[in-house]
Amino acid sequence: MARSTPSTRPEVIQSLIDGVDRYNPDNVSILEEYLATQCANKECDAMANLAILKLYQFNAHLTNDQVVNNILVKALTTLPEPDFNLCLYLLNEQMVAEEPVVHLVALQDLIEQARFAEFWRVYEGDDIYKELTSEVVGFEDSIRANIANAVAMTFQSIETENLGSYLHLKGQALSDFVKAQGWSEANGVVSIPVNKDNEAKTTVLTENIKFEQLTKIIGHSNDA
Amino acid sequence: MNYDEEIDIASEVDLVVNAYPVQDDGLDEELLAADQTTQQYQEVLIPEVVKNFIMLFHRSVLENNVYELQQIYEHSFNKLTEKFYLNESWPEPEAISPLVNDDQVFLTLYRELFYRHIYSRLTPTMEHRFHSYENYCDLFNYILNSEGPVALELPNQWLWDIIDEFIYQFQSFCNYRNRIKNKTPEELALLRDNSQIWSCYSVLNVLYSLIQKSRITEQLLVSKNGGDMVEAAGEYGSRPLYKMLGYFSIVGLLRVHCLLGDFTLALKMMENIELNKKQALFARVTACHVTTYYYVGFAYMMMRRYADAIKAFSHILTFINRTKQYHSRSYQHDQINKKGDQMYALLAMCVTLCPTRLDENIHSQLKEKYADQSTKLSKADEAMPIFEELFLFACPKFISPNGPNLDEDPEVLNSMTVFEPVQHYTKIFLAEVRNSILLPTLRSYLKLYTTMGNAKLASFLEVEPEQLRTLLMMAKIRSRQIKWVEGTLLEGEYQGTSDLDFCLREDMIHVSEAKVGRRYGDWFLRNINKFQDILGGLELTSKA
């Protein structure tokens, strides 16, 4: 998966981040608009967003706090990708120690530690989180999709109640979600089909002999 | 010619020269007459052997005698430094100017060495820092903006060192500028009025200009995909000076972006360089080879691509081990060893975060150097201080691109807390590591069982069953990483990186292990070849 180049990246953005134009402060608005598009269309282009932070890093006066916030929220939706921390490394110490970053880092920690039930408790427990994530359309759904992915990697079957707490869904909404994933539920247990991550099969690595290794031997057979 | 001998013979004469006023020979008299008495005092202090050295040096530059220059650069200069300039700077460029007919190009090159020597042996003043920057500007201006390509040729080692030192001094300046506490108001004013000196934009500008002028990107694409190299290289890029400076600038950008905390961009710089290719250009200069892998590995580590980081570190550490006897004589021996030690430290952390079977040699070296730390890294209650210690020792000296705001009132400036990039990066890295601190213990238990109940394992680990479930999910997520398969360094595929895998069926944990089968291929290949050789030998003797 070459995730560094999303298929939705426009040509103009591509050429901008490939060349020296990425350092030109005049281009920050193009990248910021592109971020707004990503936020509205549930897309994410980490490389382009890092280019915004780079421009802010060099030209502190350009920094737009809302943009920084949205980039970080976007990065939350791509965990466990490393994007969130890669963004933090481009912010200065002061920004990392202040709002909104502190709140977002709190969410990051919960997701990174797979404490999903607690994530939702914290997220629902303070209005600030919905405010911070309001410009990123479908934030909750993206997080939920990633949680579902983590569950599907780990479990072959899981108690419905546990799954519900991870996904922050109940009753019909949960049943619908389970169905949409292609999972099935019976007697309070959700079964997840075997995939390459949750099969946990004991394997024996056998060696592969490359053709190049045999060239000398094949050479010999020619001589004969 | 054997220059070393000449130095030895001349060294006895020097003592006399130093002790008494010199009776100038004819040549010097002429030059001095042209340069008047202001220079005379310093002139006297230059030992004869150094004068001879500088004149030979000058001649070699004029003649583009790369072989001689290599001797001068790698050996003679360092020998003379040890003999005369351990605790003081080399003669001022103005003082040697008469010896080289005031050749400005040579003086620029000489200044490069002059300031570099001050940086490495003495403490550079602000004046030194400014002048050295200006000298680099002169040098790059000459190379980039003369009419047509310049005829100068320099040894690859020196070209690499120019780029390397340029970035080092940039980094050094950023840290110097950050420490405002012990600076006088005059110094602060100077810094404020000269904000373009050693600025990020100016440094990036130089590196990108060298890349563009040399058309190195185009050249690399041709060597990868085929095509007309002469056309791709163009008038400038076909000259070794431009080509190598362009190439080294790419590695330079890899480093600069790592120093600035932009690890994605750092690896993106390398997109046209094939790391796995034999005889890649970076391997021509050992220091460049080592630097390349250090920063590639470091960037991978910061992107959580531990498997790729381990691969990069193992590769270069194996190389350093194998070539020990060659570079032990090099003037950069200590530096290479230090980088090696740093990479073992990084490796120790990576292997903890992503358990991997290492090459046997590397493994035993790692144990020799960091046995104690390695054990502690996998213990939840002891790991954090060790992670911090190793990271601080092994990370690059990060920089902040903009210094403190010097327009502030000096009083305010003095009371501001100084932004320490290294501390900042360490904090973020440690926060990330802290999340996975229980994983090695979890792993050691899983290794003992094929199936076990969630509650039972939770009681071993002294956590709640729900906590263990989250721990298992995290372990699962962490065991999958993007790993390079082909293409540019940033590309890769999600892969399992652990030999230990597991799944949960409700509250039952099922553990599986990947085992490595026996390898037969090598044995058979070796013996088939041996057999063929014997057969060939027999046929020959029977014919004879």
Short mmCIF file of N, CA and C in Angstrom, two decimals, chain A residues 6-162:
data_model
loop_
_atom_site.label_atom_id
_atom_site.label_comp_id
_atom_site.label_asym_id
_atom_site.label_seq_id
_atom_site.Cartn_x
_atom_site.Cartn_y
_atom_site.Cartn_z
N PRO A 6 -2.25 9.61 -2.06
CA PRO A 6 -3.66 9.26 -2.27
C PRO A 6 -4.08 9.56 -3.71
N SER A 7 -5.03 8.77 -4.20
CA SER A 7 -5.43 8.91 -5.60
C SER A 7 -6.14 10.23 -5.86
N THR A 8 -6.62 10.84 -4.77
CA THR A 8 -7.38 12.07 -4.96
C THR A 8 -6.49 13.31 -4.98
N ARG A 9 -5.19 13.13 -4.86
CA ARG A 9 -4.31 14.30 -4.83
C ARG A 9 -4.26 14.98 -6.20
N PRO A 10 -4.65 16.25 -6.26
CA PRO A 10 -4.64 16.94 -7.55
C PRO A 10 -3.21 17.15 -8.05
N GLU A 11 -3.12 17.31 -9.35
CA GLU A 11 -1.82 17.50 -10.00
C GLU A 11 -1.05 18.69 -9.43
N VAL A 12 -1.79 19.77 -9.24
CA VAL A 12 -1.14 21.00 -8.79
C VAL A 12 -0.50 20.82 -7.41
N ILE A 13 -1.17 20.04 -6.56
CA ILE A 13 -0.61 19.77 -5.23
C ILE A 13 0.63 18.88 -5.38
N GLN A 14 0.51 17.90 -6.25
CA GLN A 14 1.64 16.98 -6.47
C GLN A 14 2.89 17.75 -6.86
N SER A 15 2.77 18.62 -7.86
CA SER A 15 3.97 19.31 -8.34
C SER A 15 4.46 20.29 -7.29
N LEU A 16 3.53 20.82 -6.51
CA LEU A 16 3.93 21.77 -5.47
C LEU A 16 4.77 21.08 -4.40
N ILE A 17 4.32 19.91 -3.93
CA ILE A 17 5.08 19.29 -2.83
C ILE A 17 6.30 18.54 -3.34
N ASP A 18 6.38 18.32 -4.64
CA ASP A 18 7.57 17.65 -5.17
C ASP A 18 8.74 18.60 -5.35
N GLY A 19 8.45 19.87 -5.53
CA GLY A 19 9.52 20.79 -5.90
C GLY A 19 9.86 21.78 -4.82
N VAL A 20 10.61 22.80 -5.18
CA VAL A 20 11.02 23.80 -4.19
C VAL A 20 9.88 24.77 -3.88
N ASP A 21 8.80 24.71 -4.67
CA ASP A 21 7.66 25.59 -4.39
C ASP A 21 7.04 25.32 -3.03
N ARG A 22 7.32 24.14 -2.50
CA ARG A 22 6.73 23.82 -1.20
C ARG A 22 7.27 24.75 -0.09
N TYR A 23 8.38 25.42 -0.36
CA TYR A 23 8.94 26.31 0.65
C TYR A 23 8.45 27.75 0.50
N ASN A 24 7.71 27.98 -0.57
CA ASN A 24 7.28 29.34 -0.86
C ASN A 24 6.04 29.69 -0.03
N PRO A 25 6.18 30.66 0.89
CA PRO A 25 5.06 30.99 1.79
C PRO A 25 3.79 31.38 1.03
N ASP A 26 3.96 31.87 -0.20
CA ASP A 26 2.77 32.28 -0.96
C ASP A 26 1.85 31.10 -1.26
N ASN A 27 2.41 29.91 -1.21
CA ASN A 27 1.60 28.75 -1.59
C ASN A 27 0.81 28.15 -0.44
N VAL A 28 0.95 28.74 0.73
CA VAL A 28 0.32 28.12 1.89
C VAL A 28 -1.21 28.07 1.72
N SER A 29 -1.76 29.09 1.06
CA SER A 29 -3.22 29.12 0.94
C SER A 29 -3.73 27.99 0.05
N ILE A 30 -2.96 27.65 -0.99
CA ILE A 30 -3.37 26.53 -1.86
C ILE A 30 -3.46 25.25 -1.03
N LEU A 31 -2.45 25.05 -0.20
CA LEU A 31 -2.42 23.84 0.62
C LEU A 31 -3.52 23.87 1.68
N GLU A 32 -3.78 25.05 2.20
CA GLU A 32 -4.83 25.15 3.22
C GLU A 32 -6.20 24.87 2.61
N GLU A 33 -6.40 25.34 1.40
CA GLU A 33 -7.68 25.04 0.73
C GLU A 33 -7.82 23.55 0.48
N TYR A 34 -6.70 22.95 0.10
CA TYR A 34 -6.71 21.50 -0.14
C TYR A 34 -7.07 20.76 1.14
N LEU A 35 -6.56 21.24 2.27
CA LEU A 35 -6.91 20.62 3.55
C LEU A 35 -8.41 20.74 3.80
N ALA A 36 -8.97 21.92 3.50
CA ALA A 36 -10.41 22.11 3.69
C ALA A 36 -11.19 21.10 2.86
N THR A 37 -10.72 20.87 1.63
CA THR A 37 -11.37 19.87 0.78
C THR A 37 -11.30 18.49 1.42
N GLN A 38 -10.11 18.16 1.94
CA GLN A 38 -9.97 16.86 2.60
C GLN A 38 -10.95 16.74 3.77
N CYS A 39 -11.06 17.80 4.54
CA CYS A 39 -11.93 17.76 5.71
C CYS A 39 -13.38 17.54 5.29
N ALA A 40 -13.77 18.17 4.18
CA ALA A 40 -15.15 18.07 3.75
C ALA A 40 -15.44 16.73 3.09
N ASN A 41 -14.45 16.16 2.43
CA ASN A 41 -14.69 14.95 1.62
C ASN A 41 -14.17 13.66 2.24
N LYS A 42 -13.85 13.70 3.51
CA LYS A 42 -13.35 12.51 4.20
C LYS A 42 -12.13 11.90 3.50
N GLU A 43 -11.27 12.76 2.99
CA GLU A 43 -10.02 12.26 2.42
C GLU A 43 -8.90 12.67 3.36
N CYS A 44 -7.73 12.09 3.14
CA CYS A 44 -6.60 12.54 3.93
C CYS A 44 -5.31 12.42 3.15
N ASP A 45 -4.57 13.50 3.09
CA ASP A 45 -3.29 13.51 2.38
C ASP A 45 -2.22 14.03 3.35
N ALA A 46 -1.63 13.09 4.07
CA ALA A 46 -0.70 13.45 5.15
C ALA A 46 0.48 14.25 4.61
N MET A 47 0.98 13.84 3.47
CA MET A 47 2.17 14.49 2.90
C MET A 47 1.91 15.98 2.64
N ALA A 48 0.76 16.28 2.06
CA ALA A 48 0.43 17.67 1.75
C ALA A 48 0.23 18.46 3.03
N ASN A 49 -0.36 17.82 4.04
CA ASN A 49 -0.61 18.54 5.29
C ASN A 49 0.69 18.80 6.05
N LEU A 50 1.63 17.88 5.94
CA LEU A 50 2.93 18.12 6.55
C LEU A 50 3.61 19.32 5.89
N ALA A 51 3.35 19.50 4.60
CA ALA A 51 3.94 20.64 3.88
C ALA A 51 3.42 21.96 4.45
N ILE A 52 2.16 21.97 4.90
CA ILE A 52 1.62 23.19 5.53
C ILE A 52 2.40 23.46 6.83
N LEU A 53 2.55 22.41 7.63
CA LEU A 53 3.23 22.59 8.92
C LEU A 53 4.68 23.01 8.71
N LYS A 54 5.28 22.51 7.63
CA LYS A 54 6.66 22.91 7.32
C LYS A 54 6.72 24.42 7.06
N LEU A 55 5.75 24.92 6.29
CA LEU A 55 5.73 26.36 6.00
C LEU A 55 5.51 27.15 7.29
N TYR A 56 4.67 26.65 8.16
CA TYR A 56 4.47 27.31 9.46
C TYR A 56 5.76 27.27 10.29
N GLN A 57 6.46 26.16 10.19
CA GLN A 57 7.69 26.00 10.97
C GLN A 57 8.71 27.07 10.57
N PHE A 58 8.81 27.30 9.28
CA PHE A 58 9.77 28.29 8.79
C PHE A 58 9.26 29.72 8.93
N ASN A 59 7.95 29.89 8.81
CA ASN A 59 7.38 31.24 8.82
C ASN A 59 6.30 31.30 9.90
N ALA A 60 6.76 31.44 11.14
CA ALA A 60 5.84 31.32 12.28
C ALA A 60 4.64 32.26 12.16
N HIS A 61 4.84 33.43 11.52
CA HIS A 61 3.74 34.40 11.47
C HIS A 61 2.57 33.91 10.62
N LEU A 62 2.79 32.90 9.77
CA LEU A 62 1.70 32.38 8.94
C LEU A 62 0.75 31.47 9.70
N THR A 63 1.22 30.97 10.85
CA THR A 63 0.50 29.91 11.54
C THR A 63 -0.97 30.23 11.79
N ASN A 64 -1.80 29.35 11.33
CA ASN A 64 -3.24 29.46 11.54
C ASN A 64 -3.66 28.32 12.48
N ASP A 65 -4.05 28.69 13.69
CA ASP A 65 -4.30 27.66 14.72
C ASP A 65 -5.40 26.68 14.31
N GLN A 66 -6.41 27.20 13.63
CA GLN A 66 -7.50 26.32 13.22
C GLN A 66 -7.00 25.27 12.23
N VAL A 67 -6.12 25.70 11.34
CA VAL A 67 -5.56 24.76 10.36
C VAL A 67 -4.74 23.68 11.07
N VAL A 68 -3.90 24.11 12.02
CA VAL A 68 -3.10 23.14 12.78
C VAL A 68 -4.03 22.15 13.47
N ASN A 69 -5.07 22.67 14.08
CA ASN A 69 -6.04 21.83 14.75
C ASN A 69 -6.63 20.79 13.78
N ASN A 70 -7.06 21.27 12.61
CA ASN A 70 -7.68 20.34 11.67
C ASN A 70 -6.71 19.29 11.15
N ILE A 71 -5.47 19.70 10.95
CA ILE A 71 -4.47 18.73 10.50
C ILE A 71 -4.30 17.62 11.54
N LEU A 72 -4.25 18.04 12.80
CA LEU A 72 -4.07 17.04 13.87
C LEU A 72 -5.31 16.14 14.00
N VAL A 73 -6.48 16.73 13.87
CA VAL A 73 -7.70 15.91 13.96
C VAL A 73 -7.72 14.90 12.81
N LYS A 74 -7.34 15.38 11.63
CA LYS A 74 -7.24 14.47 10.48
C LYS A 74 -6.28 13.32 10.79
N ALA A 75 -5.16 13.69 11.42
CA ALA A 75 -4.15 12.68 11.73
C ALA A 75 -4.69 11.67 12.76
N LEU A 76 -5.59 12.11 13.62
CA LEU A 76 -6.20 11.17 14.56
C LEU A 76 -6.99 10.10 13.81
N THR A 77 -7.59 10.52 12.72
CA THR A 77 -8.43 9.57 11.98
C THR A 77 -7.60 8.56 11.20
N THR A 78 -6.30 8.78 11.12
CA THR A 78 -5.49 7.80 10.38
C THR A 78 -4.65 6.92 11.31
N LEU A 79 -4.78 7.11 12.63
CA LEU A 79 -4.07 6.21 13.54
C LEU A 79 -4.48 4.78 13.23
N PRO A 80 -3.62 3.82 13.36
CA PRO A 80 -2.27 3.83 13.92
C PRO A 80 -1.15 4.26 12.96
N GLU A 81 -1.49 4.92 11.88
CA GLU A 81 -0.42 5.52 11.08
C GLU A 81 0.35 6.51 11.96
N PRO A 82 1.59 6.78 11.64
CA PRO A 82 2.39 7.65 12.53
C PRO A 82 2.14 9.14 12.31
N ASP A 83 1.16 9.50 11.46
CA ASP A 83 1.01 10.90 11.05
C ASP A 83 0.94 11.87 12.21
N PHE A 84 0.21 11.49 13.25
CA PHE A 84 -0.03 12.44 14.34
C PHE A 84 1.29 12.90 14.96
N ASN A 85 2.13 11.94 15.28
CA ASN A 85 3.42 12.32 15.87
C ASN A 85 4.31 13.05 14.87
N LEU A 86 4.24 12.65 13.61
CA LEU A 86 5.05 13.34 12.60
C LEU A 86 4.65 14.80 12.52
N CYS A 87 3.37 15.09 12.77
CA CYS A 87 2.93 16.49 12.83
C CYS A 87 3.48 17.16 14.09
N LEU A 88 3.39 16.46 15.21
CA LEU A 88 3.88 17.06 16.47
C LEU A 88 5.34 17.47 16.37
N TYR A 89 6.13 16.66 15.67
CA TYR A 89 7.56 16.96 15.54
C TYR A 89 7.79 18.28 14.81
N LEU A 90 6.81 18.71 14.02
CA LEU A 90 6.99 19.96 13.28
C LEU A 90 6.47 21.17 14.05
N LEU A 91 5.74 20.93 15.13
CA LEU A 91 5.26 22.05 15.93
C LEU A 91 6.32 22.40 16.97
N ASN A 92 6.29 23.64 17.45
CA ASN A 92 7.28 23.96 18.46
C ASN A 92 6.77 23.60 19.86
N GLU A 93 7.69 23.66 20.79
CA GLU A 93 7.42 23.18 22.14
C GLU A 93 6.20 23.86 22.75
N GLN A 94 6.13 25.15 22.50
CA GLN A 94 5.04 25.93 23.07
C GLN A 94 3.69 25.44 22.56
N MET A 95 3.59 25.23 21.25
CA MET A 95 2.31 24.80 20.68
C MET A 95 1.89 23.45 21.23
N VAL A 96 2.87 22.56 21.41
CA VAL A 96 2.54 21.22 21.89
C VAL A 96 2.05 21.28 23.33
N ALA A 97 2.51 22.29 24.06
CA ALA A 97 2.13 22.38 25.48
C ALA A 97 0.81 23.11 25.67
N GLU A 98 0.25 23.67 24.59
CA GLU A 98 -0.95 24.49 24.74
C GLU A 98 -2.17 23.83 24.12
N GLU A 99 -3.35 24.47 24.33
CA GLU A 99 -4.56 24.05 23.63
C GLU A 99 -4.45 24.47 22.18
N PRO A 100 -5.05 23.77 21.25
CA PRO A 100 -5.85 22.57 21.45
C PRO A 100 -5.03 21.28 21.48
N VAL A 101 -3.71 21.42 21.26
CA VAL A 101 -2.92 20.21 21.05
C VAL A 101 -3.00 19.26 22.25
N VAL A 102 -3.00 19.83 23.47
CA VAL A 102 -3.03 18.99 24.66
C VAL A 102 -4.25 18.07 24.66
N HIS A 103 -5.39 18.63 24.33
CA HIS A 103 -6.60 17.81 24.29
C HIS A 103 -6.53 16.73 23.22
N LEU A 104 -5.98 17.10 22.08
CA LEU A 104 -5.91 16.13 20.99
C LEU A 104 -4.91 15.02 21.31
N VAL A 105 -3.82 15.38 21.99
CA VAL A 105 -2.85 14.36 22.39
C VAL A 105 -3.49 13.37 23.36
N ALA A 106 -4.38 13.88 24.21
CA ALA A 106 -5.07 12.99 25.14
C ALA A 106 -5.88 11.95 24.36
N LEU A 107 -6.56 12.38 23.32
CA LEU A 107 -7.31 11.44 22.48
C LEU A 107 -6.35 10.47 21.78
N GLN A 108 -5.26 11.01 21.29
CA GLN A 108 -4.28 10.17 20.59
C GLN A 108 -3.82 9.03 21.49
N ASP A 109 -3.47 9.36 22.73
CA ASP A 109 -2.97 8.33 23.65
C ASP A 109 -3.97 7.20 23.81
N LEU A 110 -5.24 7.57 23.96
CA LEU A 110 -6.26 6.53 24.17
C LEU A 110 -6.38 5.62 22.94
N ILE A 111 -6.34 6.23 21.77
CA ILE A 111 -6.45 5.39 20.57
C ILE A 111 -5.20 4.53 20.40
N GLU A 112 -4.03 5.13 20.63
CA GLU A 112 -2.79 4.37 20.46
C GLU A 112 -2.73 3.18 21.41
N GLN A 113 -3.27 3.39 22.61
CA GLN A 113 -3.23 2.29 23.58
C GLN A 113 -4.43 1.36 23.43
N ALA A 114 -5.19 1.57 22.36
CA ALA A 114 -6.35 0.73 22.07
C ALA A 114 -7.37 0.74 23.21
N ARG A 115 -7.37 1.82 23.99
CA ARG A 115 -8.39 1.93 25.06
C ARG A 115 -9.62 2.59 24.47
N PHE A 116 -10.33 1.84 23.61
CA PHE A 116 -11.38 2.44 22.79
C PHE A 116 -12.61 2.84 23.61
N ALA A 117 -13.01 1.97 24.56
CA ALA A 117 -14.19 2.30 25.36
C ALA A 117 -13.94 3.61 26.11
N GLU A 118 -12.73 3.72 26.65
CA GLU A 118 -12.39 4.92 27.40
C GLU A 118 -12.31 6.14 26.48
N PHE A 119 -11.85 5.91 25.27
CA PHE A 119 -11.79 7.00 24.30
C PHE A 119 -13.16 7.65 24.15
N TRP A 120 -14.17 6.82 23.96
CA TRP A 120 -15.52 7.38 23.75
C TRP A 120 -16.02 8.07 25.00
N ARG A 121 -15.69 7.49 26.18
CA ARG A 121 -16.12 8.13 27.43
C ARG A 121 -15.54 9.54 27.53
N VAL A 122 -14.25 9.65 27.24
CA VAL A 122 -13.59 10.96 27.31
C VAL A 122 -14.15 11.90 26.25
N TYR A 123 -14.29 11.38 25.08
CA TYR A 123 -14.76 12.18 23.94
C TYR A 123 -16.15 12.74 24.19
N GLU A 124 -17.02 11.89 24.75
CA GLU A 124 -18.40 12.34 25.02
C GLU A 124 -18.48 13.17 26.29
N GLY A 125 -17.46 13.05 27.14
CA GLY A 125 -17.52 13.67 28.45
C GLY A 125 -17.27 15.17 28.47
N ASP A 126 -16.78 15.73 27.38
CA ASP A 126 -16.46 17.15 27.37
C ASP A 126 -16.78 17.71 25.97
N ASP A 127 -17.59 18.78 25.96
CA ASP A 127 -18.02 19.34 24.67
C ASP A 127 -16.86 19.82 23.82
N ILE A 128 -15.76 20.09 24.48
CA ILE A 128 -14.62 20.66 23.74
C ILE A 128 -14.21 19.77 22.57
N TYR A 129 -14.31 18.44 22.77
CA TYR A 129 -13.84 17.53 21.72
C TYR A 129 -14.67 17.64 20.46
N LYS A 130 -15.98 17.78 20.62
CA LYS A 130 -16.81 17.91 19.42
C LYS A 130 -16.54 19.24 18.72
N GLU A 131 -16.23 20.25 19.53
CA GLU A 131 -15.87 21.53 18.93
C GLU A 131 -14.60 21.40 18.11
N LEU A 132 -13.59 20.77 18.71
CA LEU A 132 -12.30 20.66 18.04
C LEU A 132 -12.39 19.87 16.75
N THR A 133 -13.27 18.87 16.73
CA THR A 133 -13.32 17.99 15.57
C THR A 133 -14.43 18.38 14.60
N SER A 134 -15.10 19.51 14.88
CA SER A 134 -16.31 19.83 14.11
C SER A 134 -16.06 20.04 12.62
N GLU A 135 -14.88 20.53 12.25
CA GLU A 135 -14.67 20.83 10.82
C GLU A 135 -14.27 19.61 10.01
N VAL A 136 -13.97 18.54 10.71
CA VAL A 136 -13.61 17.31 9.99
C VAL A 136 -14.85 16.44 9.87
N VAL A 137 -15.41 16.44 8.67
CA VAL A 137 -16.65 15.69 8.45
C VAL A 137 -16.41 14.20 8.66
N GLY A 138 -17.32 13.57 9.38
CA GLY A 138 -17.24 12.12 9.56
C GLY A 138 -16.14 11.68 10.49
N PHE A 139 -15.76 12.55 11.44
CA PHE A 139 -14.68 12.20 12.35
C PHE A 139 -14.98 10.92 13.12
N GLU A 140 -16.19 10.87 13.71
CA GLU A 140 -16.52 9.70 14.53
C GLU A 140 -16.55 8.43 13.70
N ASP A 141 -17.09 8.53 12.49
CA ASP A 141 -17.14 7.34 11.64
C ASP A 141 -15.75 6.83 11.28
N SER A 142 -14.84 7.77 11.01
CA SER A 142 -13.47 7.34 10.67
C SER A 142 -12.82 6.63 11.84
N ILE A 143 -13.00 7.20 13.03
CA ILE A 143 -12.42 6.57 14.21
C ILE A 143 -13.02 5.17 14.38
N ARG A 144 -14.34 5.10 14.22
CA ARG A 144 -15.03 3.82 14.40
C ARG A 144 -14.51 2.79 13.39
N ALA A 145 -14.31 3.23 12.18
CA ALA A 145 -13.82 2.31 11.15
C ALA A 145 -12.44 1.76 11.53
N ASN A 146 -11.59 2.64 12.08
CA ASN A 146 -10.25 2.17 12.48
C ASN A 146 -10.32 1.22 13.66
N ILE A 147 -11.24 1.49 14.57
CA ILE A 147 -11.41 0.59 15.71
C ILE A 147 -11.88 -0.78 15.21
N ALA A 148 -12.85 -0.75 14.30
CA ALA A 148 -13.35 -2.01 13.74
C ALA A 148 -12.21 -2.79 13.11
N ASN A 149 -11.33 -2.07 12.47
CA ASN A 149 -10.18 -2.70 11.84
C ASN A 149 -9.27 -3.37 12.87
N ALA A 150 -9.03 -2.66 13.97
CA ALA A 150 -8.19 -3.22 15.03
C ALA A 150 -8.83 -4.46 15.63
N VAL A 151 -10.14 -4.43 15.81
CA VAL A 151 -10.87 -5.58 16.36
C VAL A 151 -10.76 -6.76 15.39
N ALA A 152 -10.95 -6.49 14.11
CA ALA A 152 -10.92 -7.57 13.12
C ALA A 152 -9.54 -8.19 12.99
N MET A 153 -8.51 -7.40 13.33
CA MET A 153 -7.15 -7.96 13.27
C MET A 153 -6.91 -8.90 14.44
N THR A 154 -7.56 -8.62 15.56
CA THR A 154 -7.24 -9.32 16.79
C THR A 154 -8.19 -10.48 17.11
N PHE A 155 -9.49 -10.28 16.83
CA PHE A 155 -10.49 -11.25 17.27
C PHE A 155 -11.02 -12.11 16.13
N GLN A 156 -11.31 -13.37 16.46
CA GLN A 156 -12.13 -14.17 15.56
C GLN A 156 -13.58 -14.16 16.05
N SER A 157 -13.71 -14.00 17.36
CA SER A 157 -15.06 -13.79 17.89
C SER A 157 -14.95 -12.95 19.15
N ILE A 158 -15.99 -12.16 19.39
CA ILE A 158 -15.93 -11.21 20.52
C ILE A 158 -17.34 -11.02 21.09
N GLU A 159 -17.43 -10.87 22.42
CA GLU A 159 -18.74 -10.62 23.02
C GLU A 159 -19.32 -9.34 22.45
N THR A 160 -20.61 -9.42 22.11
CA THR A 160 -21.27 -8.25 21.51
C THR A 160 -21.15 -7.02 22.40
N GLU A 161 -21.24 -7.28 23.70
CA GLU A 161 -21.20 -6.16 24.64
C GLU A 161 -19.85 -5.43 24.57
N ASN A 162 -18.78 -6.21 24.54
CA ASN A 162 -17.45 -5.61 24.44
C ASN A 162 -17.31 -4.82 23.14
#
